[in-house]
Short mmCIF file of C-alpha atoms and ligand atoms in Angstrom, two decimals:
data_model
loop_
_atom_site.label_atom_id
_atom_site.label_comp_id
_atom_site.label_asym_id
_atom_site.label_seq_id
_atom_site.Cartn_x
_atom_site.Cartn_y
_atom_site.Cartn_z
CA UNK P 3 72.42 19.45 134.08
CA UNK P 4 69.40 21.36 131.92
CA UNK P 5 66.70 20.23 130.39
CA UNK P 6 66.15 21.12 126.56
CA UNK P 7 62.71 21.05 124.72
CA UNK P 8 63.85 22.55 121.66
CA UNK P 9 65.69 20.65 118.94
CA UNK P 10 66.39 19.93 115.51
CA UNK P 11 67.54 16.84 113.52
CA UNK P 12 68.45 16.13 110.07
CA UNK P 13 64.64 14.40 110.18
CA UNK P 14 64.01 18.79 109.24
CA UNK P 15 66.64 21.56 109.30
CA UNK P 16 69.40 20.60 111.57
CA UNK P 17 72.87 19.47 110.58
CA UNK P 18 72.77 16.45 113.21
CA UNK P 19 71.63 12.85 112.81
CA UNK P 20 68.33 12.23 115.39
CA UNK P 21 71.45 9.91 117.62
CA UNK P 22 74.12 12.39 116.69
CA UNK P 23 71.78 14.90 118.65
CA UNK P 24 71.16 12.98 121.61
CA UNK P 25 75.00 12.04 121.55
CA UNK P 26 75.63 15.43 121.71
CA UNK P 27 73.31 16.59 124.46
CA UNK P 28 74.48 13.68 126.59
CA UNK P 29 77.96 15.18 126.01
CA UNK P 30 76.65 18.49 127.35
CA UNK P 31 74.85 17.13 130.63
CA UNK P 32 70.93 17.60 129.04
CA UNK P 33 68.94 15.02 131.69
CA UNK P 34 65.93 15.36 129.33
CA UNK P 35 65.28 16.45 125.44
CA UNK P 36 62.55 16.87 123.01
CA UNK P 37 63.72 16.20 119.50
CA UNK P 38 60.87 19.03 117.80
CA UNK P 39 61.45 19.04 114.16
CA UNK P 40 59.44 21.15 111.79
CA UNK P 41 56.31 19.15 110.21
CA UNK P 42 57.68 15.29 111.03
CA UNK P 43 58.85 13.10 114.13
CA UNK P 44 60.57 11.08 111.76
CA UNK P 45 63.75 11.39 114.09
CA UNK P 46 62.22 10.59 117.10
CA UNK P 47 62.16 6.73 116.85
CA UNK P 48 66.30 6.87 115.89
CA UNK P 49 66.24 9.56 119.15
CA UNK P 50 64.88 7.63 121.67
CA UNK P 51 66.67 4.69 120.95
CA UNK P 52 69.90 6.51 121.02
CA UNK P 53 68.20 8.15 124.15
CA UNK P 54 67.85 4.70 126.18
CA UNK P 55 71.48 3.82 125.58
CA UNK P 56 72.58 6.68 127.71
CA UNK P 57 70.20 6.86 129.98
CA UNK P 58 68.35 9.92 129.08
CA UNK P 59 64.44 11.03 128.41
CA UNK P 60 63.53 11.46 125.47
CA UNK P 61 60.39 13.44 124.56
CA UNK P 62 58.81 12.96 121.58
CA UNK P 63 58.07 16.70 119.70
CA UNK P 64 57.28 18.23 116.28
CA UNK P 65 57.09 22.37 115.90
CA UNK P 66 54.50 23.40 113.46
CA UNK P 67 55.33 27.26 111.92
CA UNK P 68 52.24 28.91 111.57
CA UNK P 69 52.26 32.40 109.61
CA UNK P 70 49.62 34.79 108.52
CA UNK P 71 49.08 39.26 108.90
CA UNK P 72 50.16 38.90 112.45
CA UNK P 73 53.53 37.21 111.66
CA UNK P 74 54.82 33.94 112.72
CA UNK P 75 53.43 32.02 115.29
CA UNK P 76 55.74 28.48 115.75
CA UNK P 77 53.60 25.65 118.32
CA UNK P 78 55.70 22.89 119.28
CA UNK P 79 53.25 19.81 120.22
CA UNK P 80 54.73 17.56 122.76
CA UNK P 81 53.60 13.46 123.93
CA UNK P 82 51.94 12.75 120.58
CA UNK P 83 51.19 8.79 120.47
CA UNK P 84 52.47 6.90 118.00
CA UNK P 85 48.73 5.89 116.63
CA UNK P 86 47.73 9.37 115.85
CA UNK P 87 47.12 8.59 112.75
CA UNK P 88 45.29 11.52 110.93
CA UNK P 89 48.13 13.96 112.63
CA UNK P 90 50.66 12.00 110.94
CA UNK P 91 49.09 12.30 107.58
CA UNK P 92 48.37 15.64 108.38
CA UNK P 93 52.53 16.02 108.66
CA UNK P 94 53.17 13.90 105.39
CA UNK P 95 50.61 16.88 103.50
CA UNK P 96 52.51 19.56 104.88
CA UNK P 97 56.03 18.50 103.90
CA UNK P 98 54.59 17.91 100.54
CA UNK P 99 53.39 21.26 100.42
CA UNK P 100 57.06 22.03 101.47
CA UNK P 101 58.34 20.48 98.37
CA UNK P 102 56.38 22.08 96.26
CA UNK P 103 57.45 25.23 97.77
CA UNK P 104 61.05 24.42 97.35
CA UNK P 105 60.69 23.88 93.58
CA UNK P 106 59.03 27.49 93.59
CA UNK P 107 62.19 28.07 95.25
CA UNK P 108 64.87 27.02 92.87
CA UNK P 109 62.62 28.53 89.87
CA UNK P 110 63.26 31.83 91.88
CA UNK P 111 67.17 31.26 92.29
CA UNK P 112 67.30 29.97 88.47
CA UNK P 113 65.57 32.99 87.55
CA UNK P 114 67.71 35.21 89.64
CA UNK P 115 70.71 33.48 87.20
CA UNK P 116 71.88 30.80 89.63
CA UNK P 117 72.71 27.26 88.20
CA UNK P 118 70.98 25.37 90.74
CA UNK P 119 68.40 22.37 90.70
CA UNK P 120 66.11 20.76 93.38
CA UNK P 121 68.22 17.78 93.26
CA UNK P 122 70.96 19.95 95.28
CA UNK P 123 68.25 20.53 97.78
CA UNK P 124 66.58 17.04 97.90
CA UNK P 125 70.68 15.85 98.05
CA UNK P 126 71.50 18.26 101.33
CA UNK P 127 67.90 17.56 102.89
CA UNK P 128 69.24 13.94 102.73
CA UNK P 129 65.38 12.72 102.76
CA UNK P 130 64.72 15.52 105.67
CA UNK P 131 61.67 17.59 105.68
CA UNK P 132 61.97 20.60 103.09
CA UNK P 133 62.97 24.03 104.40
CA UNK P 134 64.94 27.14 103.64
CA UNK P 135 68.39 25.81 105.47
CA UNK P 136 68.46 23.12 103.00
CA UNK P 137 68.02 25.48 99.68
CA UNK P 138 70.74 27.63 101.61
CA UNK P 139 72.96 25.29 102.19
CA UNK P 140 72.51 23.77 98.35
CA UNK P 141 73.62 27.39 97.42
CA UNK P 142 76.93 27.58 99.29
CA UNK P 143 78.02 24.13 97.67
CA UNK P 144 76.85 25.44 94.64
CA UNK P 145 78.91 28.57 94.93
CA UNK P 146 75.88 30.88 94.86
CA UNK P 147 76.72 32.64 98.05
CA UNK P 148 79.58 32.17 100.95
CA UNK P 149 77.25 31.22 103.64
CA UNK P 150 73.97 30.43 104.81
CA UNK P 151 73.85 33.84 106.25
CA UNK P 152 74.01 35.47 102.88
CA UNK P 153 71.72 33.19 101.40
CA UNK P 154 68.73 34.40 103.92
CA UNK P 155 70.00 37.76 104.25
CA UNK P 156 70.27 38.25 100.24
CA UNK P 157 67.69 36.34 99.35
CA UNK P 158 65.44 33.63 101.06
CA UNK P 159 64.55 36.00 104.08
CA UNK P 160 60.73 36.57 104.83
CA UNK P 161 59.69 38.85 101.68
CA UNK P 162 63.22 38.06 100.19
CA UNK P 163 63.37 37.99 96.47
CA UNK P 164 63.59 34.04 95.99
CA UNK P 165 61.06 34.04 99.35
CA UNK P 166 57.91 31.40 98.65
CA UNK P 167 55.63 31.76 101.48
CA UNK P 168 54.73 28.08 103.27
CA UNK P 169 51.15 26.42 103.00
CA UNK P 170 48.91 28.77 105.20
CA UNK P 171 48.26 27.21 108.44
CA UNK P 172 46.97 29.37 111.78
CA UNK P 173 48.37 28.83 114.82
CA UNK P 174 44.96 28.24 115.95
CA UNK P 175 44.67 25.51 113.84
CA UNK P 176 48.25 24.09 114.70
CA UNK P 177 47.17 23.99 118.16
CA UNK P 178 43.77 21.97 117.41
CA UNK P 179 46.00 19.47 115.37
CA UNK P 180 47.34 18.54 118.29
CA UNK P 181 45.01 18.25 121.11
CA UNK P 182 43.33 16.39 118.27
CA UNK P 183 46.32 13.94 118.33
CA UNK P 184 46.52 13.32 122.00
CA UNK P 185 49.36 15.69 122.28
CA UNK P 186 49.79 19.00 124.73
CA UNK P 187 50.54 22.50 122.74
CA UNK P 188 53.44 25.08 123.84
CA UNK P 189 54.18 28.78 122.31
CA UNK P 190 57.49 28.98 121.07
CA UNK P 191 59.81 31.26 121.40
CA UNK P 192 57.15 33.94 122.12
CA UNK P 193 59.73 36.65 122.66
CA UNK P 194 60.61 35.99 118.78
CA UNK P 195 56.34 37.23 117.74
CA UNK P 196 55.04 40.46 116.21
CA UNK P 197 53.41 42.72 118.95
CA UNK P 198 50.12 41.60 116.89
CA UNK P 199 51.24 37.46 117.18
CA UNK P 200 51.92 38.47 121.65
CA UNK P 201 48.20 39.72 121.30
CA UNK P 202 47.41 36.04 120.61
CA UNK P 203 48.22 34.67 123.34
CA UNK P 204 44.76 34.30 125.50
CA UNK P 205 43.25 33.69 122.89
CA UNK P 206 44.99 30.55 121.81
CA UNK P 207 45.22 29.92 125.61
CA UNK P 208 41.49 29.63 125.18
CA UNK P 209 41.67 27.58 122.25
CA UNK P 210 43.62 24.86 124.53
CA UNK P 211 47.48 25.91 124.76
CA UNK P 212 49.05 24.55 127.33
CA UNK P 213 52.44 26.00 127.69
CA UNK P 214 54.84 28.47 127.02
CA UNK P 215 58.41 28.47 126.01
CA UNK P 216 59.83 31.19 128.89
CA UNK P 217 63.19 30.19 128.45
CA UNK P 218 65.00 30.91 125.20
CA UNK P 219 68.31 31.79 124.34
CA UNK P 220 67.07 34.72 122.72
CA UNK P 221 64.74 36.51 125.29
CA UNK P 222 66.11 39.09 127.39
CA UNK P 223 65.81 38.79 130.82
CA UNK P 224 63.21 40.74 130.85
CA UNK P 225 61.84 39.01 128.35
CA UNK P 226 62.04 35.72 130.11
CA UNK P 227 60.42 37.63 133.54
CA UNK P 228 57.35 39.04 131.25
CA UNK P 229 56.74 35.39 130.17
CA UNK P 230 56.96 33.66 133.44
CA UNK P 231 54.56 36.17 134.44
CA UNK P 232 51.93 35.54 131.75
CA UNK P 233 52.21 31.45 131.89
CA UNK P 234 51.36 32.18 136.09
CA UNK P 235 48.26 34.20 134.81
CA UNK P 236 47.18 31.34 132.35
CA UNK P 237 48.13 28.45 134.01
CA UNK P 238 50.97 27.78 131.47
CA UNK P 239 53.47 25.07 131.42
CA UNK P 240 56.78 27.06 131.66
CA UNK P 241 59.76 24.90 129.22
CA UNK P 242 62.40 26.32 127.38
CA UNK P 243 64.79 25.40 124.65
CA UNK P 244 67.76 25.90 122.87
CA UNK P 245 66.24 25.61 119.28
CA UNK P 246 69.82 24.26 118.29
CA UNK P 247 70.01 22.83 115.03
CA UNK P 248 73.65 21.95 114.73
CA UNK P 249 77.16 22.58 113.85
CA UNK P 250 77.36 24.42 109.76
CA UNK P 251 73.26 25.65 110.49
CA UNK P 252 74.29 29.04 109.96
CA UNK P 253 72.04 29.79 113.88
CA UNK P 254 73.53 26.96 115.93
CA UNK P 255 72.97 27.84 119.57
CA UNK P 256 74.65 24.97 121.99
CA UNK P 257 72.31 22.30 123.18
CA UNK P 258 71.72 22.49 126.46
CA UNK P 259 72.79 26.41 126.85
CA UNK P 260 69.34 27.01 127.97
CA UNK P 261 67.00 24.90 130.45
CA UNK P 262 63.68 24.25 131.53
CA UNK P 263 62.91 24.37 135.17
CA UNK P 264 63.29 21.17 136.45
CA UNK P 265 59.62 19.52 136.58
CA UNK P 266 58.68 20.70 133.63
CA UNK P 267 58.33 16.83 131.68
CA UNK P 268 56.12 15.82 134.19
CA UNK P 269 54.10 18.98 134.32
CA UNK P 270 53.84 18.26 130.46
CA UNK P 271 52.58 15.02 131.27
CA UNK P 272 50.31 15.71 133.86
CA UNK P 273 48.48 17.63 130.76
CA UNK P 274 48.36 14.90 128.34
CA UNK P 275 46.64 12.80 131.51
CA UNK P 276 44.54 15.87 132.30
CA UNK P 277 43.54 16.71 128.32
CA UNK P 278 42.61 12.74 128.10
CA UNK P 279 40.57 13.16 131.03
CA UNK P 280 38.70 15.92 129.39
CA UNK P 281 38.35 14.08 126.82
CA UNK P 282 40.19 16.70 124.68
CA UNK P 283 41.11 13.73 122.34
CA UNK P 284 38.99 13.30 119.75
P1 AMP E 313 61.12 27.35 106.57
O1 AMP E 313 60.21 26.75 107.62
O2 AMP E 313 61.40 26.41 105.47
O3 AMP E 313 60.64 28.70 106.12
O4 AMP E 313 62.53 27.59 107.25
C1 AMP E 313 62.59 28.31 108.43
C2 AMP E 313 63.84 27.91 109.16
O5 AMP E 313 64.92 28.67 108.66
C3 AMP E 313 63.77 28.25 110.63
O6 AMP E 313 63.24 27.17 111.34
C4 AMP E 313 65.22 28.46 110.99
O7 AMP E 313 65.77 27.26 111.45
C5 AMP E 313 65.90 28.80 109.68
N1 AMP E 313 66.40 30.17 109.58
C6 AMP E 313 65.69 31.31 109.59
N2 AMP E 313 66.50 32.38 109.44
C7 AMP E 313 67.76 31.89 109.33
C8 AMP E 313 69.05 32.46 109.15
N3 AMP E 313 69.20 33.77 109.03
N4 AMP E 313 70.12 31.63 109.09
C9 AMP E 313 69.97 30.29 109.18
N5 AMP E 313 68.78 29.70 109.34
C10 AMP E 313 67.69 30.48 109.42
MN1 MN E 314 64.53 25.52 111.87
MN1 MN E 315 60.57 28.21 115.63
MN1 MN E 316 62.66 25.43 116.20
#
């Protein structure tokens, strides 16, 4: 039994249909899940429903990457209501943005000699929000490179030469987004951070964070100790997550592998009652 607050959907960069998701964490004995796609909860309507027929929660999520000097900061917002309407548009603006930058993309690749178009994208996106898996992926059926692998190690990785940074955003501001919307804001995968993006962390814990994301398939143990100690310090939500994002994703860790403690969906919700109360919502 685990509890995963971490995953993708087809809705951004995962290989899985929002049901196909659930499906599969059913299959692997998840109890709860938060579907937390990049820029859109898009899948989380298809999710939940899928989520009712077998009987487990559902949490709606979105993860919003964040990057500037001190690296890149990723805040997944949990609980936000349906009616949150200016965080919603705020969504639709950023995965515009993300099209644009996946035209600057292709130009890149074509440049670099490749024959490929933003049709291959937009057809392997399948209507999904815009990111880097999809251009990768729309290179391997184009025969550019072998795998996704070697399409971020040769030439979409951070800096890389067909690279196209996304629409500056701070993590501060990520984090206002979403108490804004009603929702509660977690640190993801902080083991993943710049020393300069850890050095954030009271400070966004003053700006209202509410959680952080101690358990991660990639944190060392001691990792995972150092962050259970800070969220005690702040007063942090502890989750965790798998960040799985499917079968062919080129990173696919198994859904469910790692787990919150149990608790931690109510502690989440406690927050959204407690940020109402304080009137956090705007
Ligand atoms: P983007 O937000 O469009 O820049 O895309 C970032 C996404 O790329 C991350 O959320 C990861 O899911 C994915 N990603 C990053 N590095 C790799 C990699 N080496 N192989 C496969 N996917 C990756
Ligand atoms: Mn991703
Ligand atoms: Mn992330
Ligand atoms: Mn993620």
């Amino acid at each position: 039994m685990s509890i995963d607050l971490h995953v993708h959907s087809s809705a951004s960069d995962g290989t899985l249909p929002p049901a196909a998701v659930v499906q599969a964490a059913w299959a692997a004995g998840v109890t709860a899940l938060a579907i937390t796609d990049h820029d859109t909860m898009d899948g989380v309507a298809e999710a939940m429903a899928a989520a009712e027929r077998l009987g487990i929660e559902l949490v709606p999520g979105v993860e919003l990457n964040t990057d500037r000097t001190y690296g890149e900061v990723h805040i997944l917002g949990y609980f936000i209501p349906p009616d949150a309407h200016g965080f919603y548009s705020l969504l639709a603006q950023r995965r515009e943005a993300r099209v644009q930058r996946g035209l600057k993309m292709v130009e890149r690749l074509q440049e670099l000699g490749f024959r490929i178009s933003f049709d291959d994208v937009l057809r392997v996106a399948g209507g999904g929000a815009i990111t880097r898996p999809h251009v990768a992926r729309a290179m391997v059926e184009a025969g550019c490179v072998a795998s996704v692998q070697e399409a971020f190690q040769r030439y979409l990785y951070t800096g890389g030469p067909a690279y196209v940074p996304r629409d500056p955003f701070s993590a501060f501001d990520a984090v206002r987004a979403i108490l804004e919307a009603g929702g509660v804001p977690v640190l993801a995968h902080p083991g993943r951070m710049t020393e300069e993006g850890k050095q954030l962390i009271p400070a966004l814990v003053e700006h209202g964070l509410q959680g952080l994301e101690c358990y991660y398939p990639e944190h060392s143990p001691e990792e995972t100790e150092h962050f259970l100690a800070l969220a005690a310090k702040y007063d942090l939500v502890v989750t965790g997550g798998t960040d799985a994002h499917g079968p062919g994703s080129g990173h696919d860790r198994r859904i469910g592998s790692v787990s919150a403690p149990p608790g931690a969906v109510e502690a989440l919700k406690e927050r959204r009652e407690r940020l109402v109360r304080q009137g956090r919502r705007s």
